[in-house]
Amino acid sequence: MFPTTTPQTTAEIVTPTQSPNVPGFVKQQDLAARLSILADAAKYDAACTSSGVDRANNKSGGIGNATACGICHSFASDGRCISLLKILQTNDCIFDCKYCINRASNDVPRASFTPREVADLTIQFYRRNYIEGLFLSSAVIKSPNYTMQLIHDSIKLLREEYQFQGYIHVKAIPGADPELIAKTGLLADRMSCNIELPSETSLRQLAPNKTKKAVLAPMAQIADSIAQNKQELMLYRRTPKFVPAGQSTQMIIGATPDTDHQILRLTESLYQKYSLKRVFYSAFLRVNDDSNLPVLRDGPPLLREHRLYQADWLLRFYEFKAEEILDEANPNFNALLDPKCNWAINHMEQFPVEINKADYHTLLRVPGIGVTSARRIVMARRSTALDFSALKRLGVVLKRAQFFITCQGKTMQQFPWRQNFILSNLIAQGGTLPKDLCHPEEIQPKQLSLFDLSDNSAAPLLSSTPLPTREDRLASLTGAF
Amino acid sequence: MLYHYDGSFDGLMTAVYDAFYARIPVSQAHFLAPTDISDSPETAEPMTLWDNTTQSTHPDTREINIVTDGTKAKKVIQALISQVGYEAYECCYHAHLSCYANRGDLIFQYIKLCFATGPKVFQMWAHPVAGEVMRIARRVTRENQHMLGFLRFQELESGALFAEISPTNNLLELMAPHFADRLPGESWLIYDSSRKVACVHQPGKGVLFTDRIPQELVALKEHSAAEPMYQDLWRAFFKAIAIAGRYNPKCQQNLMPKKYWKHMTEMQSQSTPH
C-alpha cells in the first residue's frame, strides 16, 4: 500500500526554504497549527468543485476514483461546499497584492507544508471519506518557478508514489515557466489561474507584481494544450491526459469600480477565448486596511456576487449573450429581480409562450422554467397535451412562470397584461431574492415610493405602495452595493 | 391477493411474475416485505393513489408466501430491459430501495404500465403512477448522492475502516460498489444502524452484505493510534475554511440536513473517546 509514516519528522525531507529566525514563523513540527493557518489562508479561493472527470480506479494498488458530477463532502458554516482539501503549499509570499491577507507587508503567522506532508494529509483524509481530492494553491515563495516546482513535487508524489486517482485541482502561478506548467498539467485534473481583477488598470493598482501578461499567458498555454491534447486523444486513446477537467479562473467583485456589464463582458470573452469551464466570483472582503481598497459599509457584496453567478448560468446554459443581459445603458444588475426575470419583463413582446407549441430555445427563456423543466416539457408533450397541473408535476416554478406562459391558449389565472402588474407581483413574491443575503428592510416595497406614481392602473398585491414606471424599473437599484 | 416476499428485489420480481401471469388486477395485488409489516409510522407514509385499506385485514384477501425464484425474477428483468429499456429496470430497483411501505404495489403498477406503453413511459413525468415511481427513485438516488459525501470512516486498531450511517432509504447496495472501486486495497465496513445491516469489504475479496454484526464491534470500537489526530486535524480544517464575513448557518443546514450530522466527524465537538 502506501507509506504510513506520520508526518512529524522532517529530517530527511526536502523542505521549502524557511526563515525560522523571522518572528511569527510557525515551527515545522506543529502540523495542526500549520493546517489551520494554511487552510485559513486558502479559503478566499472560491473554486471548490470536484466535478468534470470520470475515472475508475486503476485496480493495481491505487487508491481513489473520480466521479464526473463531483461529491460534496461537507458544508462549512458560511454555507459553502467542502469537497476538496483546500490548502496553500505556503503562505510566505514575496508579492504585495493590496487585497490579499498573505501579502508580504502583512504581519501574519507564516507556515509551509513539505510535499510529503501535503500528500500524506490528502491520502489520510481521502481514506476517511472526508474529501474528494486536493486543491493546492500557494503564495509565491522565493520565485514563481520555485513555487511551481514545489507544487509539482507535491502532486507528483501523490500521483506516482501514493498512486492517488482522486481529484486534484492546482493553481498555476503567474510568471512560472511554461515547461513546469506543462509538467504539472499532466498530473492534475483541473488547473486554474486567477485573473484576480476585472481590468488591467485595477490589476496595476492593487496587484502590481502581477501583470496582465503574466496572468493570461498560463491561461492561454493551458487552453492550447487542452485543445491539442484532445486532438491527440482522438488519434491514440492511451495518450496521457492534460487537465481533463478543464480550466477555471476567479475574480474579485467589489474591490474596483468596474460595472457588472464590464465584468459580464469579460466573463463572456474568457469563456469564448480560453474555453474555460467556470469563472468564479469572490465577493470582496476588506481584510487589509489599505487606502486603495474600498470601504464597504454593508459588508461584502454578496447580492452582486449572486447576480453575477445567475448571469453566468444564463450565459452557459440558457443561450443568452452578455449584451442581452446588460448593456451600456444598464450597466448594473437589478437588485430586486434576477437577470432572467429582468430580461423577460423588458421583452414582454416575446410572451406569452404557448407551452405545447414553443420550441426548446423559447421555453428556456421563460422565468420559472429551467433547463431540466424545459427538457421535460418537450419530452412529456409528445405523449399528451400539458396543462398547469402537469407542469407543476414536471417541476416548473408556476409562481413565476404563470405570467409568461399559456397552456392550450389559456393562462393560469386572469390577470391584466401589464408590465407593472407582473413586475410588482414578481417582486412581492420575493422568490427571486435570496432571503438570507439581504436585510429584509432593504427590499420592503416602501422604498419604491420615490418613483413616479403616474401608471397606477393595476391593482397589485402591494396596495399601499405606488408602482415603479418603466424608466424606474430599468434604472439600477444599487444602493446596497 | 397479498404476496409476502423476502424483501429482496429478486423476491419482489418473483412475486410480480406470479401476479402478472395469474392476471391479478392491479387494484387487488399487494406486496409486502417482512420489514413493511412492523413499520414505524414515519416510513409507512401512504404513497398510493387508491384506497389502501385492503391490506391483510380484508377477510377475502388471500395471502401467499413467495419463495424467491431467480429464473422468474430474471425473466421479468430481462423483459423489462429488452421491451422498455434499462432505465425501467433501474427505476424499479431504486424505487424498491426506498423506505415506503407500499413500494411493492407501486412497482407492480409501474411494470404493468411499462409493458403496456413501451419506451414512451420515460417521458410520462405527468402520469400519476409513472411519475410517482420515477420521483421515488430519484429520492433514493439523491439521498445516495448525499450519503456518499457525508459518510465518514474511522480507522480501527486493526487498520480497517469503519463507518456508521442511518439513512432513510436502504442505500447499502448502492454505496458498496462506489467504495469498493474507490478503496480497493482497504478493509472497510459500513454499518446501517437503523436497519442493523452492514456491508463488509476485504481487499481482493469483494463486498459481503450481512445482518449478523457483533454488537461489540459497533459499541466498543477501538480506534487506531493516529485516528484522534486525523479527526482533530479535520475539525481544525473545517473550522478554518469558513469565511466569518459570510456566516450563514441556515444555508449550511439547508444543504446539509441535520439528520446527517450525528455520524459526521466535524459536526461532533471532539474525538470519540476511546
mmCIF file of N, CA, C and O in Angstrom, chain B residues 144-203:
data_model
loop_
_atom_site.group_PDB
_atom_site.id
_atom_site.type_symbol
_atom_site.label_atom_id
_atom_site.label_comp_id
_atom_site.label_asym_id
_atom_site.label_seq_id
_atom_site.Cartn_x
_atom_site.Cartn_y
_atom_site.Cartn_z
ATOM 1 N N ASN B 144 -28.670 8.904 -1.835
ATOM 2 C CA ASN B 144 -27.417 8.180 -2.022
ATOM 3 C C ASN B 144 -26.278 9.137 -2.333
ATOM 4 O O ASN B 144 -25.181 9.022 -1.783
ATOM 5 N N GLN B 145 -26.571 10.106 -3.184
ATOM 6 C CA GLN B 145 -25.531 11.081 -3.546
ATOM 7 C C GLN B 145 -25.082 11.865 -2.316
ATOM 8 O O GLN B 145 -23.900 12.097 -2.110
ATOM 9 N N HIS B 146 -26.033 12.229 -1.477
ATOM 10 C CA HIS B 146 -25.672 12.911 -0.224
ATOM 11 C C HIS B 146 -24.823 12.019 0.647
ATOM 12 O O HIS B 146 -23.812 12.414 1.198
ATOM 13 N N MET B 147 -25.294 10.784 0.803
ATOM 14 C CA MET B 147 -24.663 9.857 1.732
ATOM 15 C C MET B 147 -23.237 9.545 1.316
ATOM 16 O O MET B 147 -22.374 9.380 2.152
ATOM 17 N N LEU B 148 -22.987 9.452 0.003
ATOM 18 C CA LEU B 148 -21.630 9.163 -0.454
ATOM 19 C C LEU B 148 -20.674 10.236 0.020
ATOM 20 O O LEU B 148 -19.508 9.987 0.286
ATOM 21 N N GLY B 149 -21.183 11.460 0.110
ATOM 22 C CA GLY B 149 -20.326 12.545 0.587
ATOM 23 C C GLY B 149 -20.248 12.626 2.099
ATOM 24 O O GLY B 149 -19.191 12.922 2.648
ATOM 25 N N PHE B 150 -21.368 12.339 2.777
ATOM 26 C CA PHE B 150 -21.409 12.586 4.220
ATOM 27 C C PHE B 150 -20.930 11.409 5.052
ATOM 28 O O PHE B 150 -20.757 11.529 6.253
ATOM 29 N N LEU B 151 -20.718 10.274 4.434
ATOM 30 C CA LEU B 151 -20.248 9.127 5.201
ATOM 31 C C LEU B 151 -18.832 9.381 5.685
ATOM 32 O O LEU B 151 -18.020 9.946 4.966
ATOM 33 N N ARG B 152 -18.542 8.964 6.895
ATOM 34 C CA ARG B 152 -17.205 9.154 7.443
ATOM 35 C C ARG B 152 -16.661 7.833 7.946
ATOM 36 O O ARG B 152 -17.304 7.141 8.733
ATOM 37 N N PHE B 153 -15.433 7.531 7.519
ATOM 38 C CA PHE B 153 -14.777 6.320 8.016
ATOM 39 C C PHE B 153 -13.924 6.664 9.234
ATOM 40 O O PHE B 153 -13.368 7.752 9.336
ATOM 41 N N GLN B 154 -13.796 5.680 10.133
ATOM 42 C CA GLN B 154 -12.855 5.826 11.243
ATOM 43 C C GLN B 154 -11.901 4.655 11.172
ATOM 44 O O GLN B 154 -12.325 3.537 10.894
ATOM 45 N N GLU B 155 -10.635 4.926 11.432
ATOM 46 C CA GLU B 155 -9.670 3.841 11.331
ATOM 47 C C GLU B 155 -9.627 3.100 12.661
ATOM 48 O O GLU B 155 -9.449 3.704 13.723
ATOM 49 N N LEU B 156 -9.790 1.790 12.589
ATOM 50 C CA LEU B 156 -9.734 0.975 13.797
ATOM 51 C C LEU B 156 -8.311 0.516 14.045
ATOM 52 O O LEU B 156 -7.425 0.680 13.206
ATOM 53 N N GLU B 157 -8.148 -0.097 15.200
ATOM 54 C CA GLU B 157 -6.803 -0.517 15.581
ATOM 55 C C GLU B 157 -6.197 -1.474 14.569
ATOM 56 O O GLU B 157 -5.006 -1.483 14.316
ATOM 57 N N SER B 158 -7.046 -2.306 13.994
ATOM 58 C CA SER B 158 -6.545 -3.298 13.046
ATOM 59 C C SER B 158 -6.152 -2.682 11.712
ATOM 60 O O SER B 158 -5.651 -3.367 10.843
ATOM 61 N N GLY B 159 -6.428 -1.400 11.536
ATOM 62 C CA GLY B 159 -6.140 -0.762 10.254
ATOM 63 C C GLY B 159 -7.347 -0.725 9.338
ATOM 64 O O GLY B 159 -7.322 -0.083 8.293
ATOM 65 N N ALA B 160 -8.424 -1.416 9.733
ATOM 66 C CA ALA B 160 -9.630 -1.412 8.908
ATOM 67 C C ALA B 160 -10.402 -0.114 9.131
ATOM 68 O O ALA B 160 -10.212 0.597 10.109
ATOM 69 N N LEU B 161 -11.310 0.182 8.195
ATOM 70 C CA LEU B 161 -12.101 1.403 8.274
ATOM 71 C C LEU B 161 -13.541 1.057 8.620
ATOM 72 O O LEU B 161 -14.116 0.136 8.053
ATOM 73 N N PHE B 162 -14.132 1.833 9.545
ATOM 74 C CA PHE B 162 -15.490 1.565 9.994
ATOM 75 C C PHE B 162 -16.331 2.815 9.804
ATOM 76 O O PHE B 162 -15.919 3.901 10.179
ATOM 77 N N ALA B 163 -17.530 2.655 9.222
ATOM 78 C CA ALA B 163 -18.405 3.809 9.056
ATOM 79 C C ALA B 163 -19.801 3.447 9.513
ATOM 80 O O ALA B 163 -20.257 2.326 9.283
ATOM 81 N N GLU B 164 -20.495 4.414 10.115
ATOM 82 C CA GLU B 164 -21.860 4.173 10.543
ATOM 83 C C GLU B 164 -22.775 5.189 9.877
ATOM 84 O O GLU B 164 -22.450 6.376 9.808
ATOM 85 N N ILE B 165 -23.904 4.712 9.358
ATOM 86 C CA ILE B 165 -24.861 5.631 8.725
ATOM 87 C C ILE B 165 -26.265 5.251 9.179
ATOM 88 O O ILE B 165 -26.501 4.142 9.629
ATOM 89 N N SER B 166 -27.196 6.177 9.045
ATOM 90 C CA SER B 166 -28.595 5.848 9.331
ATOM 91 C C SER B 166 -29.475 6.550 8.304
ATOM 92 O O SER B 166 -30.155 7.520 8.609
ATOM 93 N N PRO B 167 -29.454 6.052 7.070
ATOM 94 C CA PRO B 167 -30.226 6.720 6.015
ATOM 95 C C PRO B 167 -31.702 6.370 6.086
ATOM 96 O O PRO B 167 -32.086 5.369 6.676
ATOM 97 N N THR B 168 -32.530 7.197 5.465
ATOM 98 C CA THR B 168 -33.963 6.921 5.431
ATOM 99 C C THR B 168 -34.255 5.744 4.514
ATOM 100 O O THR B 168 -35.109 4.925 4.794
ATOM 101 N N ASN B 169 -33.564 5.706 3.386
ATOM 102 C CA ASN B 169 -33.767 4.615 2.432
ATOM 103 C C ASN B 169 -32.646 3.590 2.578
ATOM 104 O O ASN B 169 -31.644 3.847 3.241
ATOM 105 N N ASN B 170 -32.821 2.470 1.944
ATOM 106 C CA ASN B 170 -31.884 1.368 2.092
ATOM 107 C C ASN B 170 -30.756 1.519 1.074
ATOM 108 O O ASN B 170 -30.872 1.087 -0.059
ATOM 109 N N LEU B 171 -29.668 2.129 1.481
ATOM 110 C CA LEU B 171 -28.673 2.564 0.497
ATOM 111 C C LEU B 171 -27.431 1.695 0.406
ATOM 112 O O LEU B 171 -26.575 1.957 -0.425
ATOM 113 N N LEU B 172 -27.321 0.679 1.266
ATOM 114 C CA LEU B 172 -26.054 -0.058 1.293
ATOM 115 C C LEU B 172 -25.693 -0.650 -0.055
ATOM 116 O O LEU B 172 -24.544 -0.608 -0.482
ATOM 117 N N GLU B 173 -26.710 -1.176 -0.764
ATOM 118 C CA GLU B 173 -26.396 -1.809 -2.041
ATOM 119 C C GLU B 173 -25.904 -0.804 -3.067
ATOM 120 O O GLU B 173 -25.195 -1.153 -3.999
ATOM 121 N N LEU B 174 -26.305 0.461 -2.920
ATOM 122 C CA LEU B 174 -25.847 1.470 -3.870
ATOM 123 C C LEU B 174 -24.472 2.004 -3.496
ATOM 124 O O LEU B 174 -23.688 2.404 -4.348
ATOM 125 N N MET B 175 -24.186 2.024 -2.187
ATOM 126 C CA MET B 175 -22.922 2.626 -1.767
ATOM 127 C C MET B 175 -21.759 1.664 -1.906
ATOM 128 O O MET B 175 -20.615 2.083 -2.122
ATOM 129 N N ALA B 176 -22.044 0.376 -1.752
ATOM 130 C CA ALA B 176 -20.947 -0.584 -1.739
ATOM 131 C C ALA B 176 -20.080 -0.550 -3.000
ATOM 132 O O ALA B 176 -18.857 -0.512 -2.900
ATOM 133 N N PRO B 177 -20.661 -0.546 -4.214
ATOM 134 C CA PRO B 177 -19.787 -0.542 -5.391
ATOM 135 C C PRO B 177 -18.916 0.712 -5.474
ATOM 136 O O PRO B 177 -17.766 0.653 -5.911
ATOM 137 N N HIS B 178 -19.465 1.844 -5.052
ATOM 138 C CA HIS B 178 -18.688 3.092 -5.106
ATOM 139 C C HIS B 178 -17.433 2.975 -4.259
ATOM 140 O O HIS B 178 -16.324 3.290 -4.703
ATOM 141 N N PHE B 179 -17.599 2.495 -3.008
ATOM 142 C CA PHE B 179 -16.427 2.420 -2.142
ATOM 143 C C PHE B 179 -15.528 1.256 -2.498
ATOM 144 O O PHE B 179 -14.321 1.297 -2.267
ATOM 145 N N ALA B 180 -16.107 0.191 -3.072
ATOM 146 C CA ALA B 180 -15.260 -0.920 -3.498
ATOM 147 C C ALA B 180 -14.310 -0.462 -4.597
ATOM 148 O O ALA B 180 -13.151 -0.871 -4.650
ATOM 149 N N ASP B 181 -14.780 0.441 -5.452
ATOM 150 C CA ASP B 181 -13.901 0.946 -6.507
ATOM 151 C C ASP B 181 -12.923 1.973 -5.969
ATOM 152 O O ASP B 181 -11.780 2.059 -6.392
ATOM 153 N N ARG B 182 -13.400 2.753 -5.011
ATOM 154 C CA ARG B 182 -12.559 3.853 -4.515
ATOM 155 C C ARG B 182 -11.450 3.368 -3.591
ATOM 156 O O ARG B 182 -10.353 3.899 -3.596
ATOM 157 N N LEU B 183 -11.746 2.373 -2.760
ATOM 158 C CA LEU B 183 -10.770 1.904 -1.766
ATOM 159 C C LEU B 183 -10.551 0.405 -1.929
ATOM 160 O O LEU B 183 -10.893 -0.371 -1.034
ATOM 161 N N PRO B 184 -10.014 -0.017 -3.058
ATOM 162 C CA PRO B 184 -9.915 -1.465 -3.282
ATOM 163 C C PRO B 184 -8.904 -2.154 -2.378
ATOM 164 O O PRO B 184 -9.023 -3.341 -2.127
ATOM 165 N N GLY B 185 -7.934 -1.405 -1.879
ATOM 166 C CA GLY B 185 -6.899 -2.036 -1.070
ATOM 167 C C GLY B 185 -7.165 -1.969 0.411
ATOM 168 O O GLY B 185 -6.317 -2.326 1.231
ATOM 169 N N GLU B 186 -8.362 -1.506 0.795
ATOM 170 C CA GLU B 186 -8.659 -1.340 2.209
ATOM 171 C C GLU B 186 -9.703 -2.340 2.677
ATOM 172 O O GLU B 186 -10.554 -2.757 1.907
ATOM 173 N N SER B 187 -9.630 -2.699 3.974
ATOM 174 C CA SER B 187 -10.743 -3.443 4.584
ATOM 175 C C SER B 187 -11.673 -2.418 5.197
ATOM 176 O O SER B 187 -11.253 -1.634 6.035
ATOM 177 N N TRP B 188 -12.900 -2.400 4.763
ATOM 178 C CA TRP B 188 -13.838 -1.447 5.348
ATOM 179 C C TRP B 188 -15.184 -2.085 5.609
ATOM 180 O O TRP B 188 -15.545 -3.093 5.037
ATOM 181 N N LEU B 189 -15.936 -1.422 6.505
ATOM 182 C CA LEU B 189 -17.249 -1.906 6.894
ATOM 183 C C LEU B 189 -18.168 -0.702 7.024
ATOM 184 O O LEU B 189 -17.825 0.281 7.667
ATOM 185 N N ILE B 190 -19.331 -0.776 6.390
ATOM 186 C CA ILE B 190 -20.327 0.289 6.528
ATOM 187 C C ILE B 190 -21.528 -0.301 7.237
ATOM 188 O O ILE B 190 -22.107 -1.292 6.775
ATOM 189 N N TYR B 191 -21.883 0.304 8.362
ATOM 190 C CA TYR B 191 -22.952 -0.234 9.191
ATOM 191 C C TYR B 191 -24.166 0.674 9.128
ATOM 192 O O TYR B 191 -24.081 1.864 9.411
ATOM 193 N N ASP B 192 -25.309 0.124 8.752
ATOM 194 C CA ASP B 192 -26.564 0.872 8.710
ATOM 195 C C ASP B 192 -27.281 0.644 10.036
ATOM 196 O O ASP B 192 -27.873 -0.412 10.248
ATOM 197 N N SER B 193 -27.208 1.627 10.929
ATOM 198 C CA SER B 193 -27.690 1.376 12.283
ATOM 199 C C SER B 193 -29.210 1.376 12.369
ATOM 200 O O SER B 193 -29.761 0.841 13.310
ATOM 201 N N SER B 194 -29.916 1.947 11.398
ATOM 202 C CA SER B 194 -31.377 1.916 11.506
ATOM 203 C C SER B 194 -31.935 0.582 11.030
ATOM 204 O O SER B 194 -33.008 0.176 11.430
ATOM 205 N N ARG B 195 -31.212 -0.108 10.161
ATOM 206 C CA ARG B 195 -31.695 -1.405 9.688
ATOM 207 C C ARG B 195 -30.896 -2.569 10.255
ATOM 208 O O ARG B 195 -31.249 -3.718 10.024
ATOM 209 N N LYS B 196 -29.817 -2.260 10.957
ATOM 210 C CA LYS B 196 -28.937 -3.278 11.538
ATOM 211 C C LYS B 196 -28.387 -4.226 10.476
ATOM 212 O O LYS B 196 -28.345 -5.428 10.651
ATOM 213 N N VAL B 197 -27.991 -3.656 9.363
ATOM 214 C CA VAL B 197 -27.306 -4.465 8.358
ATOM 215 C C VAL B 197 -25.990 -3.763 8.027
ATOM 216 O O VAL B 197 -25.820 -2.581 8.309
ATOM 217 N N ALA B 198 -25.077 -4.513 7.436
ATOM 218 C CA ALA B 198 -23.781 -3.927 7.118
ATOM 219 C C ALA B 198 -23.243 -4.532 5.841
ATOM 220 O O ALA B 198 -23.658 -5.611 5.425
ATOM 221 N N CYS B 199 -22.310 -3.794 5.211
ATOM 222 C CA CYS B 199 -21.574 -4.404 4.113
ATOM 223 C C CYS B 199 -20.093 -4.342 4.447
ATOM 224 O O CYS B 199 -19.601 -3.349 4.980
ATOM 225 N N VAL B 200 -19.415 -5.434 4.169
ATOM 226 C CA VAL B 200 -18.014 -5.597 4.547
ATOM 227 C C VAL B 200 -17.192 -5.819 3.290
ATOM 228 O O VAL B 200 -17.608 -6.550 2.390
ATOM 229 N N HIS B 201 -16.032 -5.198 3.247
ATOM 230 C CA HIS B 201 -15.160 -5.355 2.079
ATOM 231 C C HIS B 201 -13.772 -5.782 2.530
ATOM 232 O O HIS B 201 -13.215 -5.208 3.470
ATOM 233 N N GLN B 202 -13.227 -6.793 1.845
ATOM 234 C CA GLN B 202 -11.843 -7.195 2.075
ATOM 235 C C GLN B 202 -11.093 -7.034 0.769
ATOM 236 O O GLN B 202 -11.647 -7.327 -0.282
ATOM 237 N N PRO B 203 -9.846 -6.580 0.818
ATOM 238 C CA PRO B 203 -9.129 -6.392 -0.451
ATOM 239 C C PRO B 203 -9.008 -7.702 -1.213
ATOM 240 O O PRO B 203 -8.644 -8.717 -0.646
#
